Short mmCIF file of C-alpha atoms in Angstrom, two decimals:
data_model
loop_
_atom_site.label_atom_id
_atom_site.label_comp_id
_atom_site.label_asym_id
_atom_site.label_seq_id
_atom_site.Cartn_x
_atom_site.Cartn_y
_atom_site.Cartn_z
CA MET Y 1 -35.89 -15.92 -230.70
CA TYR Y 2 -34.72 -18.83 -228.55
CA ILE Y 3 -33.69 -16.49 -225.72
CA ALA Y 4 -37.04 -14.70 -225.81
CA THR Y 5 -38.87 -18.03 -225.64
CA MET Y 6 -36.80 -19.14 -222.64
CA VAL Y 7 -37.42 -15.85 -220.85
CA ASN Y 8 -41.17 -16.21 -221.39
CA ARG Y 9 -41.05 -19.78 -220.02
CA ILE Y 10 -39.14 -18.65 -216.94
CA ILE Y 11 -41.63 -15.86 -216.31
CA PHE Y 12 -44.53 -18.28 -216.80
CA ILE Y 13 -43.03 -20.81 -214.37
CA PHE Y 14 -42.27 -18.08 -211.83
CA LEU Y 15 -45.85 -16.78 -211.96
CA GLY Y 16 -47.10 -20.35 -211.63
CA PHE Y 17 -45.16 -20.84 -208.40
CA ILE Y 18 -46.57 -17.59 -207.02
CA ILE Y 19 -50.14 -18.64 -207.85
CA LEU Y 20 -49.58 -22.08 -206.31
CA GLY Y 21 -48.12 -20.45 -203.22
CA TRP Y 22 -51.20 -18.31 -202.85
CA SER Y 23 -53.43 -21.33 -203.39
CA PHE Y 24 -51.85 -23.31 -200.57
CA THR Y 25 -51.41 -20.47 -198.08
CA PRO Y 26 -53.65 -21.15 -195.04
CA ALA Y 27 -56.66 -18.82 -195.08
CA ASN Y 28 -56.12 -17.95 -191.40
CA ALA Y 29 -52.31 -17.64 -191.49
CA HIS Y 30 -52.46 -14.00 -190.36
CA VAL Y 31 -55.55 -14.06 -188.15
CA LEU Y 32 -55.13 -12.38 -184.77
CA GLN Y 33 -55.44 -14.53 -181.66
CA GLY Y 34 -58.74 -14.46 -179.76
CA PRO Y 35 -57.45 -12.70 -176.60
CA HIS Y 36 -55.76 -10.03 -178.75
CA ILE Y 37 -58.99 -9.42 -180.68
CA LEU Y 38 -60.95 -9.06 -177.42
CA ASP Y 39 -58.34 -6.66 -176.07
CA LEU Y 40 -58.62 -4.44 -179.14
CA MET Y 41 -62.41 -4.67 -179.07
CA THR Y 42 -62.78 -3.60 -175.44
CA LYS Y 43 -60.43 -0.66 -176.02
CA LYS Y 44 -62.25 0.44 -179.18
CA LEU Y 45 -65.60 0.56 -177.34
CA GLY Y 46 -64.46 3.63 -175.44
CA THR Y 47 -63.50 4.94 -172.03
CA ALA Y 48 -66.83 5.93 -170.46
CA ASN Y 49 -67.27 4.75 -166.88
CA ARG Y 50 -71.06 4.77 -166.80
CA LEU Y 51 -73.99 4.80 -169.21
CA LEU Y 52 -77.72 5.45 -168.92
CA VAL Y 53 -79.64 3.97 -171.86
CA SER Y 54 -83.32 4.45 -172.70
CA GLN Y 55 -84.68 1.96 -175.22
CA LYS Y 56 -87.72 0.24 -176.64
CA LEU Y 57 -87.94 -3.52 -176.20
CA ILE Y 58 -90.03 -5.32 -178.83
CA LEU Y 59 -90.88 -8.99 -178.28
CA TYR Y 60 -92.34 -11.43 -180.78
CA ASN Y 61 -94.04 -14.54 -179.42
CA ASN Y 62 -94.05 -16.34 -182.76
CA PRO Y 63 -94.37 -15.39 -186.43
CA GLN Y 64 -98.17 -15.61 -186.29
CA SER Y 65 -98.72 -13.38 -183.26
CA ASN Y 66 -98.49 -9.64 -182.84
CA SER Y 67 -95.45 -8.07 -181.22
CA PHE Y 68 -95.60 -6.05 -178.03
CA GLU Y 69 -93.38 -3.16 -176.94
CA LEU Y 70 -92.01 -2.13 -173.55
CA SER Y 71 -89.92 0.83 -172.42
CA GLU Y 72 -86.69 -0.16 -170.70
CA THR Y 73 -83.98 1.77 -168.87
CA LEU Y 74 -80.46 0.37 -168.59
CA ARG Y 75 -77.71 1.48 -166.24
CA TYR Y 76 -74.11 0.41 -166.78
CA ILE Y 77 -71.17 0.82 -164.43
CA PHE Y 78 -68.26 -0.66 -166.34
CA PRO Y 79 -66.98 -3.29 -166.22
CA GLU Y 80 -69.18 -5.41 -163.92
CA GLN Y 81 -72.41 -3.74 -162.77
CA PHE Y 82 -75.65 -3.52 -164.72
CA ARG Y 83 -79.31 -2.80 -164.02
CA SER Y 84 -82.41 -3.03 -166.20
CA ASP Y 85 -85.74 -1.48 -165.21
CA ILE Y 86 -88.99 -2.10 -167.05
CA LEU Y 87 -92.06 -0.31 -165.73
CA SER Y 88 -95.54 -0.62 -167.23
CA ASP Y 89 -98.98 0.36 -166.01
CA ASN Y 90 -99.45 -3.13 -164.61
CA ALA Y 91 -96.07 -4.39 -163.46
CA GLN Y 92 -92.39 -3.73 -162.84
CA ARG Y 93 -89.30 -5.81 -163.60
CA ILE Y 94 -85.84 -5.18 -162.14
CA HIS Y 95 -82.82 -7.15 -163.28
CA VAL Y 96 -79.42 -6.52 -161.65
CA ILE Y 97 -75.93 -7.88 -162.29
CA SER Y 98 -73.22 -6.98 -159.79
CA LYS Y 99 -69.77 -8.54 -159.60
CA GLY Y 100 -70.91 -11.94 -160.82
CA ALA Y 101 -74.17 -12.11 -158.87
CA ALA Y 102 -77.63 -11.74 -160.44
CA LEU Y 103 -81.12 -10.89 -159.22
CA THR Y 104 -84.50 -10.52 -160.95
CA VAL Y 105 -87.49 -8.89 -159.25
CA ILE Y 106 -91.02 -8.75 -160.67
CA ASP Y 107 -93.78 -6.85 -158.89
CA GLY Y 108 -91.72 -6.58 -155.72
CA LYS Y 109 -90.95 -10.31 -155.52
CA VAL Y 110 -87.56 -11.94 -156.10
CA ILE Y 111 -88.18 -14.61 -158.74
CA ALA Y 112 -84.64 -15.56 -159.81
CA ASP Y 113 -81.00 -15.31 -158.78
CA LYS Y 114 -79.61 -16.16 -162.20
CA GLU Y 115 -79.75 -14.77 -165.71
CA ASN Y 116 -81.87 -15.76 -168.66
CA TRP Y 117 -80.32 -16.15 -172.10
CA MET Y 118 -82.22 -13.11 -173.34
CA ASP Y 119 -80.27 -10.95 -170.87
CA TYR Y 120 -76.85 -12.09 -172.10
CA TYR Y 121 -76.68 -9.63 -175.00
CA LYS Y 122 -75.38 -6.87 -172.73
CA ASP Y 123 -72.33 -8.88 -171.54
CA ILE Y 124 -70.23 -8.06 -174.57
CA ILE Y 125 -70.91 -4.36 -173.90
CA LEU Y 126 -70.60 -4.46 -170.10
CA TYR Y 127 -67.34 -6.37 -169.59
CA ARG Y 128 -64.92 -3.77 -170.94
CA SER Y 129 -61.98 -5.68 -169.57
CA ARG Y 130 -60.32 -8.25 -171.78
CA ILE Y 131 -59.71 -10.67 -168.92
CA MET Y 132 -63.27 -10.40 -167.55
CA LEU Y 133 -64.87 -10.70 -170.98
CA GLN Y 134 -62.67 -13.66 -171.87
CA LYS Y 135 -63.73 -15.46 -168.68
CA ARG Y 136 -67.38 -14.66 -169.33
CA LEU Y 137 -67.27 -15.95 -172.90
CA ALA Y 138 -65.46 -19.09 -171.78
CA SER Y 139 -68.14 -19.72 -169.14
CA LEU Y 140 -70.72 -19.61 -171.94
CA GLY Y 141 -68.86 -22.08 -174.11
CA VAL Y 142 -66.76 -19.85 -176.39
CA ASN Y 143 -63.29 -21.30 -177.00
CA VAL Y 144 -61.28 -18.07 -177.10
CA SER Y 145 -58.13 -19.90 -178.21
CA VAL Y 146 -59.73 -20.51 -181.63
CA SER Y 147 -60.06 -17.69 -184.18
CA SER Y 148 -60.64 -17.38 -187.92
CA LEU Y 149 -61.92 -14.99 -190.57
CA GLY Y 150 -65.51 -15.08 -191.78
CA ARG Y 151 -68.02 -13.06 -193.76
CA PHE Y 152 -71.48 -11.99 -192.57
CA GLN Y 153 -73.89 -9.78 -194.50
CA GLY Y 154 -71.07 -8.68 -196.78
CA GLU Y 155 -68.64 -7.71 -194.00
CA ILE Y 156 -65.37 -9.44 -193.04
CA ALA Y 157 -65.13 -10.37 -189.36
CA TYR Y 158 -62.92 -12.15 -186.89
CA VAL Y 159 -64.66 -15.26 -185.60
CA ILE Y 160 -63.70 -16.15 -182.03
CA GLY Y 161 -64.54 -19.69 -180.96
CA ALA Y 162 -64.84 -21.46 -184.32
CA GLN Y 163 -63.21 -22.14 -187.66
CA TYR Y 164 -65.36 -20.42 -190.27
CA PRO Y 165 -67.85 -21.49 -191.66
CA ASP Y 166 -68.62 -23.81 -188.71
CA GLU Y 167 -71.60 -22.39 -186.78
CA SER Y 168 -72.24 -25.47 -184.65
CA VAL Y 169 -70.33 -24.16 -181.60
CA PRO Y 170 -70.59 -20.95 -179.50
CA GLN Y 171 -68.75 -18.04 -181.15
CA VAL Y 172 -68.45 -14.25 -181.26
CA TRP Y 173 -67.99 -12.24 -184.46
CA ILE Y 174 -66.00 -8.98 -184.38
CA ASP Y 175 -65.83 -6.58 -187.34
CA LYS Y 176 -62.33 -6.82 -188.82
CA ASP Y 177 -62.02 -3.09 -189.50
CA THR Y 178 -63.79 -1.45 -186.56
CA PHE Y 179 -63.34 -4.17 -183.90
CA ARG Y 180 -66.98 -3.75 -182.87
CA PRO Y 181 -69.14 -6.82 -182.15
CA MET Y 182 -71.39 -8.06 -184.97
CA ARG Y 183 -72.99 -11.26 -183.68
CA TRP Y 184 -72.88 -13.81 -180.87
CA LEU Y 185 -73.93 -17.41 -181.51
CA PHE Y 186 -74.80 -19.79 -178.69
CA ALA Y 187 -75.34 -22.88 -180.85
CA GLY Y 188 -74.13 -26.22 -179.54
CA ASN Y 189 -73.62 -25.15 -175.91
CA ASN Y 190 -75.25 -27.94 -173.91
CA ASP Y 191 -74.78 -26.02 -170.65
CA LEU Y 192 -76.68 -22.97 -171.87
CA PRO Y 193 -80.26 -22.73 -170.61
CA SER Y 194 -82.14 -22.85 -173.91
CA ALA Y 195 -84.96 -24.78 -175.47
CA SER Y 196 -84.77 -28.55 -175.59
CA THR Y 197 -86.82 -29.86 -178.46
CA GLU Y 198 -87.22 -33.19 -180.18
CA SER Y 199 -84.63 -32.07 -182.71
CA GLY Y 200 -82.18 -30.98 -180.02
CA LYS Y 201 -80.97 -27.59 -178.80
CA ASP Y 202 -82.28 -24.41 -180.35
CA PHE Y 203 -79.99 -22.17 -182.39
CA LEU Y 204 -79.71 -18.89 -180.46
CA GLU Y 205 -78.09 -15.72 -181.79
CA VAL Y 206 -77.60 -12.03 -180.94
CA ARG Y 207 -76.85 -9.46 -183.66
CA TYR Y 208 -75.54 -5.94 -183.04
CA TYR Y 209 -76.30 -3.17 -185.55
CA ASN Y 210 -75.74 0.53 -186.13
CA TRP Y 211 -72.93 1.25 -183.68
CA GLN Y 212 -72.79 4.99 -182.96
CA PRO Y 213 -70.29 7.17 -181.08
CA VAL Y 214 -71.64 8.94 -178.01
CA GLU Y 215 -68.98 11.12 -176.41
CA LYS Y 216 -66.41 8.65 -175.03
CA THR Y 217 -68.07 5.43 -176.03
CA TRP Y 218 -69.64 3.39 -178.85
CA TYR Y 219 -73.02 1.70 -178.52
CA PRO Y 220 -75.24 -0.41 -180.82
CA MET Y 221 -78.49 1.43 -181.54
CA ARG Y 222 -80.23 -1.77 -182.60
CA ILE Y 223 -79.87 -5.28 -181.20
CA GLU Y 224 -81.73 -8.33 -182.46
CA LEU Y 225 -82.16 -11.77 -180.87
CA TYR Y 226 -82.97 -14.85 -182.92
CA GLN Y 227 -84.16 -18.35 -182.12
CA ASN Y 228 -83.66 -20.81 -184.98
CA ASP Y 229 -83.22 -17.85 -187.37
CA VAL Y 230 -86.56 -16.34 -186.29
CA LEU Y 231 -86.52 -12.83 -184.80
CA ILE Y 232 -87.92 -13.03 -181.26
CA ARG Y 233 -86.71 -9.78 -179.71
CA LYS Y 234 -85.55 -6.39 -180.98
CA ILE Y 235 -84.07 -3.47 -179.09
CA ASN Y 236 -84.17 0.09 -180.45
CA VAL Y 237 -82.14 2.60 -178.46
CA ASP Y 238 -83.73 6.04 -177.98
CA GLN Y 239 -81.21 7.93 -175.88
CA ILE Y 240 -77.80 7.46 -174.24
CA THR Y 241 -76.37 9.55 -171.41
CA VAL Y 242 -72.65 9.26 -170.69
CA SER Y 243 -71.23 9.39 -167.15
CA PRO Y 244 -74.46 9.92 -165.17
CA SER Y 245 -74.54 9.48 -161.40
CA PHE Y 246 -76.33 6.48 -159.86
CA PRO Y 247 -77.22 5.71 -156.23
CA GLU Y 248 -75.03 2.80 -155.15
CA ASP Y 249 -77.92 0.85 -153.66
CA LEU Y 250 -79.44 0.39 -157.13
CA PHE Y 251 -76.79 -2.27 -157.75
CA ASP Y 252 -76.53 -3.66 -154.22
CA ILE Y 253 -78.01 -7.15 -154.47
CA LYS Y 254 -77.96 -7.77 -150.71
CA HIS Y 255 -79.82 -4.50 -150.19
CA LEU Y 256 -82.38 -5.44 -152.84
CA GLN Y 257 -82.87 -8.85 -151.23
CA SER Y 258 -83.55 -7.11 -147.93
CA ILE Y 259 -86.35 -4.95 -149.35
CA TYR Y 260 -87.91 -7.44 -151.79
CA SER Y 261 -89.27 -10.72 -150.47
CA PRO Y 262 -88.91 -14.04 -152.31
CA ALA Y 263 -91.79 -15.09 -154.51
CA SER Y 264 -94.09 -17.77 -153.13
CA PRO Y 265 -93.36 -21.40 -154.06
CA PHE Y 266 -96.41 -21.33 -156.34
CA VAL Y 267 -95.03 -18.38 -158.32
CA GLN Y 268 -91.58 -19.96 -158.46
CA ASP Y 269 -93.13 -23.18 -159.79
CA GLN Y 270 -94.89 -21.16 -162.46
CA ASN Y 271 -91.57 -19.71 -163.54
CA LYS Y 272 -90.06 -23.20 -163.74
CA THR Y 273 -92.80 -24.71 -165.86
CA GLU Y 274 -91.53 -27.87 -167.45
CA GLY Y 275 -91.79 -28.13 -171.21
CA LEU Y 276 -91.08 -24.45 -171.77
CA SER Y 277 -87.73 -23.26 -173.05
CA GLU Y 278 -85.89 -20.41 -171.35
CA VAL Y 279 -86.80 -18.24 -174.34
CA GLN Y 280 -90.49 -19.08 -174.00
CA LYS Y 281 -90.36 -18.47 -170.24
CA ALA Y 282 -88.78 -15.06 -170.83
CA ILE Y 283 -91.45 -14.12 -173.34
CA GLU Y 284 -94.19 -15.14 -170.91
CA GLU Y 285 -92.47 -13.15 -168.17
CA PHE Y 286 -92.42 -9.99 -170.28
CA LYS Y 287 -95.99 -10.54 -171.47
CA LYS Y 288 -97.15 -10.44 -167.84
CA ILE Y 289 -95.55 -7.01 -167.52
CA TYR Y 290 -97.10 -5.80 -170.76
CA GLU Y 291 -100.64 -7.07 -170.18
#
């Protein structure tokens, strides 16, 4: 009887130590490092060299107004060339990224040589090189040396740039099982062109949904952009073509600058209207194409 009691006590104490050990084990003791996560992510996205994407772009001005829809064509040459074309009955918008340079043309006039926040969503798809993507994220405020585990909409994810559940700093969420991007938060980045309000910087976020395999690559069939948790832009992909051929001059910024003249100072001033956030400016820009 005495021996049995002692054995039970020993087992109880042993189990207690195990439980205590689990209780004090750091939650992120086995979390992969940020650069390693990005390396696995870029490899998991596939080996396609080029993509042609046809999609519908839906913009919401505010919760009280109606949305409007535009057709958009994207061209990717991985890992550092991208072109977006939007053509309506009334206007045309061309946006090109090539080896770090940017150009936006509306109605045959160059209106900007830099990107707007609403164009950033494609970066995590375009830069299929761990080193290039890491540099790009760092330039937008993501501290790649920090990583943790988090949960979003019921799924476990690696969080690059923050210690979960902190959402006050820029961060990227990568699905723990598939290594495909889930969300990108720009909160707290004072260098990011976003809205400045009386309460401070806006909370900006991109969410990637419904990743599908298309031959040698994976692509999100739905992308959503949020401002202060309000949906302001949604992308629904219609069709993807893998490895199409593109004329080189489509991505040649110097060539485009030679055939499109700069916008007049009056138009440039309109695009730099004080008091409007970058998000609001982008919405107004797209509304001009739609109307």
